Coordinates of C-alpha atoms and ligand atoms in Angstrom, one line a residue:
M201 CA 4.1 29.1 0.3
T202 CA 7.2 27.0 -0.3
Q203 CA 7.0 23.3 -0.8
A204 CA 8.9 22.6 2.4
A205 CA 6.2 24.2 4.4
L206 CA 3.6 21.6 3.3
S207 CA 2.9 18.3 4.9
H208 CA 4.2 16.0 2.2
T209 CA 7.3 13.8 2.5
A210 CA 9.0 10.9 0.8
G211 CA 11.1 8.3 2.5
E212 CA 14.6 7.4 1.6
T213 CA 15.1 5.9 -1.9
T214 CA 18.6 4.5 -1.2
T215 CA 17.5 0.9 -1.0
S216 CA 15.9 -0.5 -4.1
L217 CA 12.8 -2.7 -3.9
L218 CA 13.2 -6.5 -3.9
E219 CA 11.8 -7.6 -7.3
E220 CA 11.4 -11.3 -6.5
T221 CA 8.6 -13.5 -5.1
I222 CA 8.4 -14.5 -1.5
G223 CA 9.2 -18.1 -2.6
T224 CA 12.4 -17.0 -4.3
N225 CA 13.5 -14.8 -1.4
F226 CA 12.9 -17.6 1.1
A227 CA 14.8 -20.2 -0.9
R228 CA 17.7 -17.8 -1.3
I229 CA 17.9 -17.1 2.5
A230 CA 17.4 -20.8 3.4
A231 CA 20.3 -21.7 1.2
R232 CA 22.5 -19.1 2.8
F233 CA 21.8 -20.0 6.4
P234 CA 20.7 -23.7 6.3
D235 CA 21.9 -24.6 9.8
R236 CA 20.7 -21.5 11.7
D237 CA 17.4 -21.6 13.7
A238 CA 14.5 -20.4 11.7
L239 CA 11.4 -21.3 13.8
I240 CA 11.0 -22.2 17.4
E241 CA 7.5 -22.9 18.7
A242 CA 7.2 -23.0 22.5
A243 CA 4.9 -25.7 23.9
A244 CA 1.3 -24.8 24.1
D245 CA 1.3 -25.3 27.8
G246 CA 4.9 -24.3 28.6
G247 CA 6.2 -27.9 28.9
A248 CA 9.9 -27.9 27.8
D249 CA 9.6 -31.4 26.1
A250 CA 7.0 -30.1 23.6
V251 CA 9.0 -27.4 22.1
R252 CA 9.3 -27.7 18.3
R253 CA 12.3 -26.3 16.3
W254 CA 13.2 -25.9 12.7
T255 CA 16.5 -24.8 11.1
F256 CA 16.2 -22.9 7.8
A257 CA 17.0 -26.2 5.9
E258 CA 14.4 -28.1 7.9
L259 CA 11.8 -25.3 7.4
A260 CA 12.5 -25.1 3.7
H261 CA 12.1 -28.9 3.5
D262 CA 8.7 -28.7 5.2
V263 CA 7.6 -25.7 3.2
D264 CA 8.4 -27.6 0.0
A265 CA 6.5 -30.7 1.2
A266 CA 3.4 -28.6 2.0
A267 CA 3.7 -26.8 -1.3
R268 CA 3.9 -30.1 -3.2
G269 CA 1.0 -31.4 -1.2
L270 CA -1.0 -28.4 -2.3
L271 CA -0.1 -29.1 -5.9
A272 CA -1.1 -32.7 -5.5
A273 CA -4.4 -31.6 -4.2
G274 CA -4.9 -29.6 -7.4
V275 CA -4.5 -26.0 -6.0
E276 CA -4.0 -23.7 -8.9
Q277 CA -2.2 -20.3 -9.0
G278 CA -4.6 -17.7 -7.7
D279 CA -6.8 -20.1 -5.8
R280 CA -7.7 -18.9 -2.4
V281 CA -6.5 -21.1 0.5
G282 CA -7.6 -20.0 4.0
I283 CA -5.9 -20.5 7.3
W284 CA -8.1 -20.3 10.4
S285 CA -5.9 -20.9 13.4
P286 CA -4.2 -19.2 16.3
N287 CA -0.4 -18.9 15.9
C288 CA 1.4 -22.2 15.4
A289 CA 4.3 -23.4 13.3
E290 CA 2.0 -24.7 10.6
W291 CA 0.7 -21.2 10.1
T292 CA 4.2 -20.2 9.0
I293 CA 4.6 -23.3 6.8
I294 CA 1.3 -22.7 5.0
Q295 CA 2.2 -19.0 4.5
Y296 CA 5.4 -19.9 2.7
A297 CA 3.9 -23.0 0.9
T298 CA 1.0 -21.0 -0.6
A299 CA 3.5 -18.2 -1.7
A300 CA 5.7 -20.9 -3.3
I301 CA 2.8 -22.1 -5.5
G302 CA 1.1 -18.7 -6.1
A303 CA -2.0 -19.6 -4.2
I304 CA -3.6 -16.6 -2.4
L305 CA -3.5 -17.1 1.4
V306 CA -6.6 -15.9 3.2
N307 CA -6.0 -15.0 6.8
V308 CA -9.1 -15.8 8.8
N309 CA -9.3 -14.2 12.2
P310 CA -9.3 -17.0 14.8
A311 CA -11.9 -15.1 16.8
Y312 CA -14.4 -15.4 13.9
R313 CA -17.5 -17.5 14.4
S314 CA -19.7 -19.4 11.9
H315 CA -21.4 -16.3 10.4
E316 CA -18.1 -14.4 9.9
L317 CA -16.3 -17.4 8.6
Q318 CA -18.9 -18.1 6.0
F319 CA -18.9 -14.4 5.0
V320 CA -15.2 -14.4 4.2
V321 CA -15.2 -17.9 2.6
K322 CA -18.0 -16.8 0.2
Q323 CA -16.6 -13.3 -0.3
N324 CA -13.4 -14.6 -1.9
G325 CA -14.6 -17.9 -3.2
M326 CA -12.2 -19.8 -1.0
R327 CA -11.4 -23.3 -2.2
M328 CA -9.5 -24.9 0.7
L329 CA -9.5 -24.1 4.4
V330 CA -6.8 -25.2 6.9
V331 CA -8.5 -25.5 10.2
A332 CA -7.1 -25.4 13.8
P333 CA -8.0 -28.1 16.3
S334 CA -11.0 -27.2 18.4
D335 CA -10.2 -26.0 21.8
R336 CA -12.1 -24.8 24.9
A337 CA -12.8 -21.4 23.3
S338 CA -13.6 -22.4 19.7
E339 CA -15.2 -25.3 17.9
Y340 CA -13.2 -24.7 14.8
V341 CA -13.8 -28.1 13.3
R342 CA -17.6 -28.0 13.7
M343 CA -17.8 -24.5 12.3
A344 CA -15.6 -25.4 9.4
R345 CA -17.8 -28.3 8.5
E346 CA -20.8 -26.0 8.5
A347 CA -19.0 -23.8 6.1
L348 CA -18.1 -26.7 3.9
A349 CA -21.8 -27.6 3.7
E350 CA -22.9 -24.0 3.1
C351 CA -20.3 -22.6 0.7
P352 CA -20.2 -24.1 -2.7
D353 CA -16.7 -23.0 -3.7
L354 CA -15.2 -24.5 -0.6
R355 CA -14.1 -28.0 -1.5
E356 CA -11.6 -29.1 1.1
L357 CA -10.9 -28.8 4.8
V358 CA -7.4 -29.6 6.1
F359 CA -7.4 -30.4 9.8
L360 CA -4.3 -29.3 11.7
P361 CA -3.0 -31.6 14.4
A362 CA -3.6 -31.0 18.1
P363 CA -0.5 -29.4 19.7
H364 CA 1.6 -31.5 22.0
T365 CA 0.9 -30.7 25.6
T366 CA 2.0 -32.2 28.8
G367 CA -1.3 -31.4 30.6
G368 CA -3.9 -28.7 31.1
A369 CA -5.2 -27.5 27.7
T370 CA -7.4 -29.9 25.7
F371 CA -7.5 -29.8 21.9
E372 CA -9.5 -31.9 19.5
A373 CA -8.1 -32.2 16.0
G374 CA -10.6 -32.8 13.2
V375 CA -10.8 -36.4 12.1
P376 CA -11.8 -36.8 8.4
E377 CA -15.2 -38.4 8.1
A378 CA -16.5 -37.3 4.8
P379 CA -15.3 -36.4 1.3
G380 CA -13.6 -33.0 1.3
E381 CA -12.0 -33.6 4.7
T382 CA -8.3 -34.4 5.2
T383 CA -5.6 -33.9 7.7
W384 CA -2.5 -31.8 7.5
E385 CA -0.3 -34.9 7.7
A386 CA -2.2 -36.5 4.8
L387 CA -1.9 -33.3 2.7
V388 CA 1.8 -33.0 3.3
G389 CA 2.1 -36.8 2.7
R390 CA 0.9 -36.3 -0.9
A391 CA 4.1 -34.4 -1.7
G392 CA 5.5 -37.5 -3.3
E393 CA 2.8 -37.5 -5.9
V394 CA 4.3 -34.6 -7.6
P395 CA 8.0 -34.2 -8.7
A396 CA 10.1 -31.4 -7.4
S397 CA 10.2 -30.1 -10.9
A398 CA 6.5 -29.3 -10.7
L399 CA 7.2 -26.8 -8.0
E400 CA 9.9 -25.2 -10.0
E401 CA 7.6 -25.0 -13.1
R402 CA 4.9 -23.3 -11.0
A403 CA 7.5 -20.9 -9.4
A404 CA 8.6 -19.8 -12.8
T405 CA 5.1 -18.6 -13.7
L406 CA 4.8 -16.3 -10.6
A407 CA 5.6 -12.6 -10.6
P408 CA 6.2 -10.2 -7.7
G409 CA 3.1 -8.2 -8.6
D410 CA 0.8 -11.2 -8.2
A411 CA -1.8 -11.1 -5.4
I412 CA -0.6 -13.5 -2.7
N413 CA -2.6 -12.7 0.4
I414 CA -6.1 -11.5 1.5
Q415 CA -6.5 -10.0 4.9
Y416 CA -9.9 -8.9 6.1
T417 CA -9.5 -5.6 7.8
S418 CA -10.1 -5.8 11.5
G419 CA -12.1 -2.5 11.1
T420 CA -13.7 -1.8 14.4
T421 CA -17.0 -1.2 12.6
G422 CA -18.7 -2.2 9.4
F423 CA -18.4 -5.3 7.1
P424 CA -14.9 -6.7 6.8
K425 CA -13.2 -5.9 3.5
G426 CA -10.5 -8.1 2.0
A427 CA -7.4 -6.1 1.5
T428 CA -5.5 -7.9 -1.3
L429 CA -1.7 -7.8 -1.1
T430 CA 1.0 -8.9 -3.5
H431 CA 4.4 -10.4 -3.0
R432 CA 5.9 -7.0 -3.8
N433 CA 3.7 -5.3 -1.2
I434 CA 4.4 -7.5 1.8
L435 CA 7.9 -8.9 1.1
N436 CA 9.2 -5.4 0.6
N437 CA 7.4 -4.0 3.6
G438 CA 8.6 -6.7 5.9
Y439 CA 12.2 -6.4 4.5
A440 CA 12.2 -2.6 5.0
V441 CA 11.1 -3.0 8.7
G442 CA 13.9 -5.6 9.2
E443 CA 16.4 -3.2 7.6
L444 CA 15.4 -0.3 9.9
L445 CA 15.6 -2.6 12.9
G446 CA 19.1 -3.6 11.9
Y447 CA 18.2 -7.3 11.7
T448 CA 20.9 -9.8 10.9
E449 CA 21.0 -13.6 11.1
E450 CA 21.9 -13.2 14.8
D451 CA 18.5 -11.8 15.7
R452 CA 15.8 -13.9 17.4
V453 CA 12.4 -12.3 17.0
V454 CA 9.7 -13.1 19.6
I455 CA 6.2 -12.9 18.0
P456 CA 3.3 -12.9 20.5
V457 CA 1.1 -11.0 18.0
P458 CA -1.3 -12.8 15.7
F459 CA -0.2 -14.2 12.4
Y460 CA -3.6 -13.6 10.9
H461 CA -2.7 -9.9 11.0
C462 CA 0.2 -8.2 9.1
F463 CA 1.9 -7.6 12.4
G464 CA 2.6 -11.4 12.8
M465 CA 3.1 -12.5 9.2
V466 CA 4.8 -9.4 7.7
I467 CA 6.5 -7.4 10.5
G468 CA 7.1 -10.8 12.1
N469 CA 7.8 -13.6 9.5
L470 CA 8.7 -11.7 6.4
A471 CA 10.9 -9.1 8.2
A472 CA 12.7 -11.9 10.1
F473 CA 13.2 -14.5 7.4
S474 CA 14.3 -12.0 4.7
H475 CA 17.2 -11.3 7.1
G476 CA 17.9 -14.9 8.2
C477 CA 16.6 -14.2 11.8
A478 CA 14.9 -16.9 13.9
T479 CA 11.2 -16.5 14.8
I480 CA 10.0 -17.5 18.2
L481 CA 6.4 -18.3 18.9
P482 CA 5.6 -18.0 22.6
G483 CA 2.1 -19.6 22.2
R484 CA -1.1 -19.8 20.3
G485 CA -2.7 -16.7 21.9
F486 CA -1.2 -13.9 23.9
S487 CA -0.1 -14.5 27.4
P488 CA 2.2 -11.9 29.0
A489 CA 4.1 -14.6 31.0
A490 CA 4.6 -16.8 28.0
A491 CA 6.0 -13.9 26.0
L492 CA 8.6 -13.1 28.6
Q493 CA 9.3 -16.7 29.2
A494 CA 10.0 -17.2 25.5
V495 CA 12.4 -14.2 25.5
Q496 CA 14.3 -15.8 28.4
D497 CA 14.3 -19.4 27.2
F498 CA 15.3 -18.7 23.6
G499 CA 17.4 -15.6 23.9
G500 CA 15.0 -13.2 22.1
T501 CA 16.7 -10.0 20.8
S502 CA 13.5 -8.4 19.5
L503 CA 10.0 -8.5 21.0
Y504 CA 6.7 -7.3 19.4
G505 CA 3.4 -6.2 20.8
V506 CA 0.6 -3.7 20.8
P507 CA 0.9 -1.3 23.7
T508 CA -1.6 -3.2 25.8
M509 CA 0.6 -6.3 25.6
F510 CA 3.6 -4.4 26.9
I511 CA 1.4 -3.0 29.6
A512 CA 0.3 -6.5 30.7
E513 CA 3.9 -7.8 30.6
L514 CA 5.2 -4.9 32.7
A515 CA 2.3 -5.4 35.2
L516 CA 3.2 -9.1 35.9
P517 CA 3.8 -9.5 39.6
D518 CA 7.0 -11.4 38.9
F519 CA 8.2 -9.2 36.1
A520 CA 11.6 -8.6 37.7
S521 CA 12.4 -12.3 37.8
Y522 CA 12.5 -12.7 34.0
R523 CA 15.9 -12.4 32.3
L524 CA 15.3 -10.0 29.4
D525 CA 18.8 -8.7 28.8
T526 CA 19.2 -10.4 25.5
L527 CA 16.6 -7.9 24.1
R528 CA 17.8 -4.9 22.1
T529 CA 14.9 -4.0 19.9
G530 CA 11.3 -4.7 19.0
V531 CA 8.2 -3.2 17.5
M532 CA 5.3 -1.5 19.1
A533 CA 2.4 -0.8 16.8
G534 CA -1.3 -0.8 16.4
S535 CA -2.2 2.0 18.7
L536 CA -0.5 4.9 20.5
C537 CA 1.9 4.0 23.3
P538 CA 1.6 6.0 26.5
V539 CA 4.9 7.7 27.3
E540 CA 5.2 6.1 30.7
V541 CA 4.9 2.6 29.1
M542 CA 7.5 3.4 26.5
K543 CA 10.0 4.6 29.1
R544 CA 9.7 1.3 31.0
V545 CA 10.0 -0.8 27.8
I546 CA 13.3 0.9 27.1
A547 CA 14.6 1.0 30.7
D548 CA 13.2 -2.2 32.2
M549 CA 13.0 -4.5 29.1
H550 CA 16.3 -3.4 27.7
M551 CA 14.7 -2.6 24.3
E552 CA 16.8 0.5 23.7
D553 CA 16.1 0.5 20.0
V554 CA 12.4 -0.3 20.1
A555 CA 10.6 1.2 17.1
I556 CA 7.1 2.5 16.7
C557 CA 5.5 1.4 13.5
Y558 CA 2.4 3.0 12.1
G559 CA 0.3 1.7 9.3
M560 CA -2.7 -0.3 8.3
T561 CA -3.5 -3.7 6.6
E562 CA -4.2 -1.8 3.4
T563 CA -0.6 -0.6 3.3
S564 CA 1.1 -3.9 4.0
P565 CA 1.1 -2.6 6.8
V566 CA 3.9 -0.2 7.8
S567 CA 4.0 3.3 6.3
T568 CA 5.9 5.3 8.9
M569 CA 8.4 4.2 11.5
T570 CA 10.9 5.6 14.0
R571 CA 14.6 5.2 13.2
E572 CA 17.5 4.0 15.3
G573 CA 18.9 6.9 17.3
D574 CA 15.6 8.8 17.4
T575 CA 15.0 10.7 20.6
L576 CA 12.7 9.5 23.3
A577 CA 10.4 12.3 22.4
Q578 CA 10.3 11.1 18.8
R579 CA 9.6 7.6 19.9
T580 CA 6.9 8.5 22.4
E581 CA 5.1 11.4 20.7
T582 CA 5.4 10.5 17.0
V583 CA 5.0 7.4 14.9
G584 CA 8.3 8.2 13.1
R585 CA 8.7 9.3 9.5
T586 CA 7.9 7.9 6.1
M587 CA 9.2 4.5 5.3
P588 CA 11.8 4.1 2.5
N589 CA 10.3 4.1 -1.0
L590 CA 6.9 5.5 0.2
E591 CA 5.3 9.0 0.5
S592 CA 3.1 10.5 3.1
K593 CA 1.0 13.6 3.1
I594 CA -1.7 15.3 5.2
V595 CA -4.8 16.7 3.6
D596 CA -7.8 18.8 4.6
P597 CA -11.4 17.7 3.8
T598 CA -11.1 19.3 0.3
G599 CA -8.0 17.2 -0.5
A600 CA -5.5 20.0 -0.3
T601 CA -2.2 19.3 1.4
V602 CA -2.1 21.2 4.7
E603 CA 0.8 23.2 6.2
R604 CA 3.3 21.5 8.5
G605 CA 1.8 21.3 12.0
A606 CA -1.8 21.4 10.9
I607 CA -4.0 18.4 11.5
G608 CA -5.6 16.5 8.7
E609 CA -6.1 13.1 7.1
L610 CA -2.9 11.1 6.6
C611 CA -2.5 9.5 3.2
T612 CA 0.2 7.0 2.0
R613 CA 1.4 6.3 -1.6
G614 CA 3.9 3.8 -3.1
Y615 CA 4.7 0.2 -3.4
A616 CA 3.0 -0.8 -0.1
V617 CA -0.5 0.3 -1.1
M618 CA -2.6 -2.8 -1.6
A619 CA -3.8 -4.0 -5.0
G620 CA -7.4 -3.3 -3.8
Y621 CA -10.3 -4.8 -1.8
W622 CA -11.1 -8.2 -3.1
D623 CA -14.0 -8.0 -5.6
Q624 CA -15.1 -4.5 -4.3
P625 CA -13.8 -2.0 -6.9
D626 CA -16.2 0.7 -5.5
K627 CA -14.7 0.3 -2.0
T628 CA -11.2 0.4 -3.4
A629 CA -12.0 3.6 -5.3
E630 CA -13.2 5.2 -2.1
A631 CA -10.0 4.3 -0.3
I632 CA -7.3 4.8 -3.0
D633 CA -7.7 8.0 -5.1
A634 CA -6.9 8.4 -8.7
D635 CA -3.3 9.5 -7.9
G636 CA -2.7 6.3 -5.9
W637 CA -3.0 7.8 -2.4
M638 CA -4.4 5.5 0.2
H639 CA -6.7 7.5 2.5
T640 CA -6.2 6.2 6.1
R641 CA -9.1 7.9 7.9
D642 CA -6.5 8.7 10.6
L643 CA -5.9 12.2 11.8
A644 CA -2.3 13.3 12.0
R645 CA 0.1 16.2 11.7
M646 CA 3.6 16.4 10.4
D647 CA 6.3 18.3 12.2
A648 CA 9.2 20.3 10.6
D649 CA 11.4 17.2 10.5
G650 CA 8.7 15.1 8.8
Y651 CA 7.8 13.1 11.9
L652 CA 4.1 12.2 12.1
V653 CA 1.9 12.6 15.2
I654 CA -1.3 10.6 15.2
E655 CA -4.2 12.6 16.7
G656 CA -6.8 9.9 16.5
R657 CA -9.1 8.4 14.0
I658 CA -11.5 10.6 12.1
K659 CA -14.4 8.9 13.7
D660 CA -12.9 9.0 17.2
M661 CA -12.6 12.7 17.3
V662 CA -15.0 14.3 19.7
I663 CA -16.6 17.6 19.1
R664 CA -17.7 19.2 22.3
G665 CA -19.4 22.5 22.2
G666 CA -17.8 23.2 18.8
E667 CA -14.2 22.4 20.1
N668 CA -12.4 19.5 18.5
V669 CA -11.1 17.2 21.2
Y670 CA -8.5 14.5 20.4
P671 CA -9.0 11.8 23.0
R672 CA -5.3 10.9 22.8
E673 CA -4.2 14.1 24.4
I674 CA -6.5 13.5 27.4
E675 CA -5.4 9.8 27.6
E676 CA -1.8 10.8 27.8
F677 CA -2.5 13.3 30.5
L678 CA -4.5 10.8 32.6
Y679 CA -1.9 8.1 32.3
Q680 CA 0.2 10.2 34.6
H681 CA -2.3 9.8 37.4
P682 CA -0.8 7.5 40.1
S683 CA -3.9 5.2 40.3
I684 CA -4.5 4.8 36.6
Q685 CA -3.2 1.7 34.8
D686 CA -4.9 2.2 31.4
V687 CA -7.4 4.8 30.1
Q688 CA -9.5 5.3 27.0
V689 CA -11.5 8.5 26.4
I690 CA -14.6 8.5 24.3
G691 CA -17.3 10.9 23.3
V692 CA -21.0 10.3 24.4
P693 CA -24.0 12.3 23.2
D694 CA -25.0 15.4 25.1
P695 CA -28.0 17.6 24.5
K696 CA -26.2 20.8 25.4
Y697 CA -22.7 20.3 24.0
G698 CA -23.4 17.8 21.3
E699 CA -20.9 15.4 22.9
E700 CA -19.4 15.1 26.3
L701 CA -16.2 13.2 27.3
M702 CA -16.1 10.0 29.2
A703 CA -12.9 8.5 30.6
C704 CA -12.9 4.7 30.8
I705 CA -10.4 3.8 33.4
I706 CA -8.6 0.6 34.5
L707 CA -7.2 1.2 38.0
K708 CA -3.8 -0.1 39.1
P709 CA -4.2 -3.1 41.4
G710 CA -5.0 -1.9 44.9
A711 CA -5.5 1.7 43.9
P712 CA -8.5 3.5 45.6
A713 CA -11.6 4.0 43.5
L714 CA -11.8 7.2 41.5
T715 CA -14.9 9.3 41.0
A716 CA -15.7 11.7 38.2
E717 CA -15.1 14.5 40.7
D718 CA -11.6 13.1 41.6
V719 CA -10.7 13.0 37.9
A720 CA -12.0 16.5 37.3
E721 CA -10.1 17.8 40.3
Y722 CA -6.9 16.2 38.9
C723 CA -7.5 17.9 35.5
R724 CA -8.5 21.3 36.8
G725 CA -6.0 24.0 36.0
R726 CA -4.0 21.6 33.9
L727 CA -6.3 20.9 31.0
A728 CA -8.7 23.3 29.3
H729 CA -12.2 23.1 30.8
Y730 CA -13.7 21.5 27.7
K731 CA -11.2 18.6 27.8
I732 CA -12.1 17.6 31.4
P733 CA -14.2 14.3 31.2
R734 CA -17.7 14.7 32.5
Y735 CA -18.1 11.0 33.1
V736 CA -15.8 8.3 34.6
D737 CA -16.3 4.6 34.0
I738 CA -14.1 2.3 36.1
R739 CA -13.7 -1.0 34.4
D740 CA -11.7 -4.3 34.5
S741 CA -10.9 -4.4 30.8
F742 CA -11.7 -2.8 27.4
P743 CA -13.5 -4.6 24.6
M744 CA -10.8 -5.4 22.0
T745 CA -10.3 -6.9 18.6
V746 CA -7.9 -9.8 18.5
S747 CA -5.2 -7.6 17.2
G748 CA -5.4 -5.5 20.3
K749 CA -7.5 -2.6 18.9
I750 CA -9.8 -1.1 21.4
R751 CA -13.4 -1.1 20.2
K752 CA -14.2 2.5 21.1
V753 CA -17.4 2.3 19.0
E754 CA -18.7 -0.6 21.2
M755 CA -17.6 1.2 24.4
R756 CA -19.5 4.3 23.3
Q757 CA -22.6 2.3 22.5
E758 CA -22.4 0.6 25.9
A759 CA -22.1 3.9 27.7
I760 CA -25.0 5.4 25.8
E761 CA -27.2 2.5 26.9
R762 CA -26.0 2.5 30.5
L763 CA -26.4 6.3 31.0
G764 CA -29.7 6.3 29.0
L765 CA -28.3 9.0 26.6
G766 CA -29.9 7.5 23.5
Ligands
LIG914 P1 -5.2 -2.5 11.0 O1 -5.6 -2.3 9.6 O2 -6.0 -3.4 11.8 O3 -3.7 -2.7 11.1 O4 -5.5 -1.1 11.7 C1 -4.9 0.1 11.2 C2 -5.2 1.3 12.1 O5 -4.5 1.1 13.4 C3 -4.6 2.6 11.6 O6 -5.4 3.2 10.6 C4 -4.5 3.4 12.9 O7 -5.7 3.9 13.2 C5 -4.1 2.4 13.9 N1 -2.7 2.3 14.2 C6 -1.8 1.5 13.6 N2 -0.5 1.7 14.1 C7 -0.6 2.8 15.0 C8 0.3 3.5 15.8 N3 1.6 3.2 15.8 N4 -0.2 4.5 16.5 C9 -1.5 4.8 16.5 N5 -2.4 4.2 15.7 C10 -2.0 3.2 15.0

């Protein structure tokens, strides 16, 4: 067999990697575009008077002040500094301030509660935690205080200010009451205690290969593991995404995806700032209306989201009233995009160049991506091809590379592969093999042109009566049903076939109810009999992780209990 027939590709090597730290890169860009918009934060409640804006010069000033404040507080190179907050401007500032002093930023999922917070604080020996104001959904301040009491390494809490609002939402910023508690303003106010030269001295000791960020994998099952990423990992990955999107300083990137995940802080902040683009934050959490409003109000040229976010935006009753014609591009990632949704994003949201990115936290995150000029089919059926300076291959369970077109496990190798899981060498060795390949646990196949098609996750694959069934194929098919807005297919245990299929369906507003028989009727003659779902579950929503990943394992568990299949 010739090499060309195997599922192994390398991306372009025409662009060399950036061999600089995030701090150096940001300072260079800020000096080049001082007066251009860098960051625009829409008001938490949409009030126009509460919008906050930074040019690159202003943002660089605030990043410097925060970095010096951290130095004054005694934060050393390699210390872990956590940020536990929904999206806000300070998130961006602390990201760049920690990078400037070589502290390792720990992204803490804003949906975490006490138990999970304390788990991650202890797991990496976090020393300082920047804490969001409490809001209706989360008592961040109270839970952070509990962690301060329980976790010996944690020495300081930094309370973020409440966002300006003109009404509606209520926030309660932490008020320092005890040693170890301070405010963001007080931390930044300590900048004057250290000279600017201290920052330069620290910067001179940092190297691109240093760890700079820990992200706990959103894994839909199991204990979170701390993927540890370096400047080289995430700066280059963000930069490469921006290059492939054709970013220039004219671009304005609307980021409704969370910063605590790579999608926000790498594909968002690092891709944008390394090209001099402005970033636009529509709000703290995702709201479809706020995302479109931000595009309209601030002239967004690029919009990000997981498919369910685009589905929600397109479903807004007043969708047609938003001016979206400044958009030209964007990124869709995180899970597979139904063809019909992609078509509407291109046609109705003007995102002609929208790209699909595929990857995982452990690969910084993007390892494959579609390219400008790719056909609609490539952008709807595949996740693009291997990113520049990376390699992809598909292997069978023995580890052998499979032929083109065959399904197997997708593996990634190159600069973007994480340094490892924090303090878990055994888990790292399970994920990254001796040759440096990261094993994704995703099932994929590679076509003749090197484009990859994701067939599902290894654990999502359903085996019914000995036939391998990839839920994605059935989901794509059911999306074409006129009454179906969203659908997820899962496997549930069955005494006869081992597993049976269940289609979990969200109906379009006003659509008539669907029974299992209706769905079967729709499938008959068009899908192989073993792919026809036996069960149908009509629901209002799917359980999701904050980054928009559907918790299929939880749905399966629920279904088992409900149907008494245990
Ligand atoms: P996370 O580490 O939270 O970013 O999750 C990574 C996982 O998300 C991958 O292993 C895939 O299963 C899934 N994923 C990411 N991007 C895509 C995509 N474009 N299409 C399908 N699945 C994706």
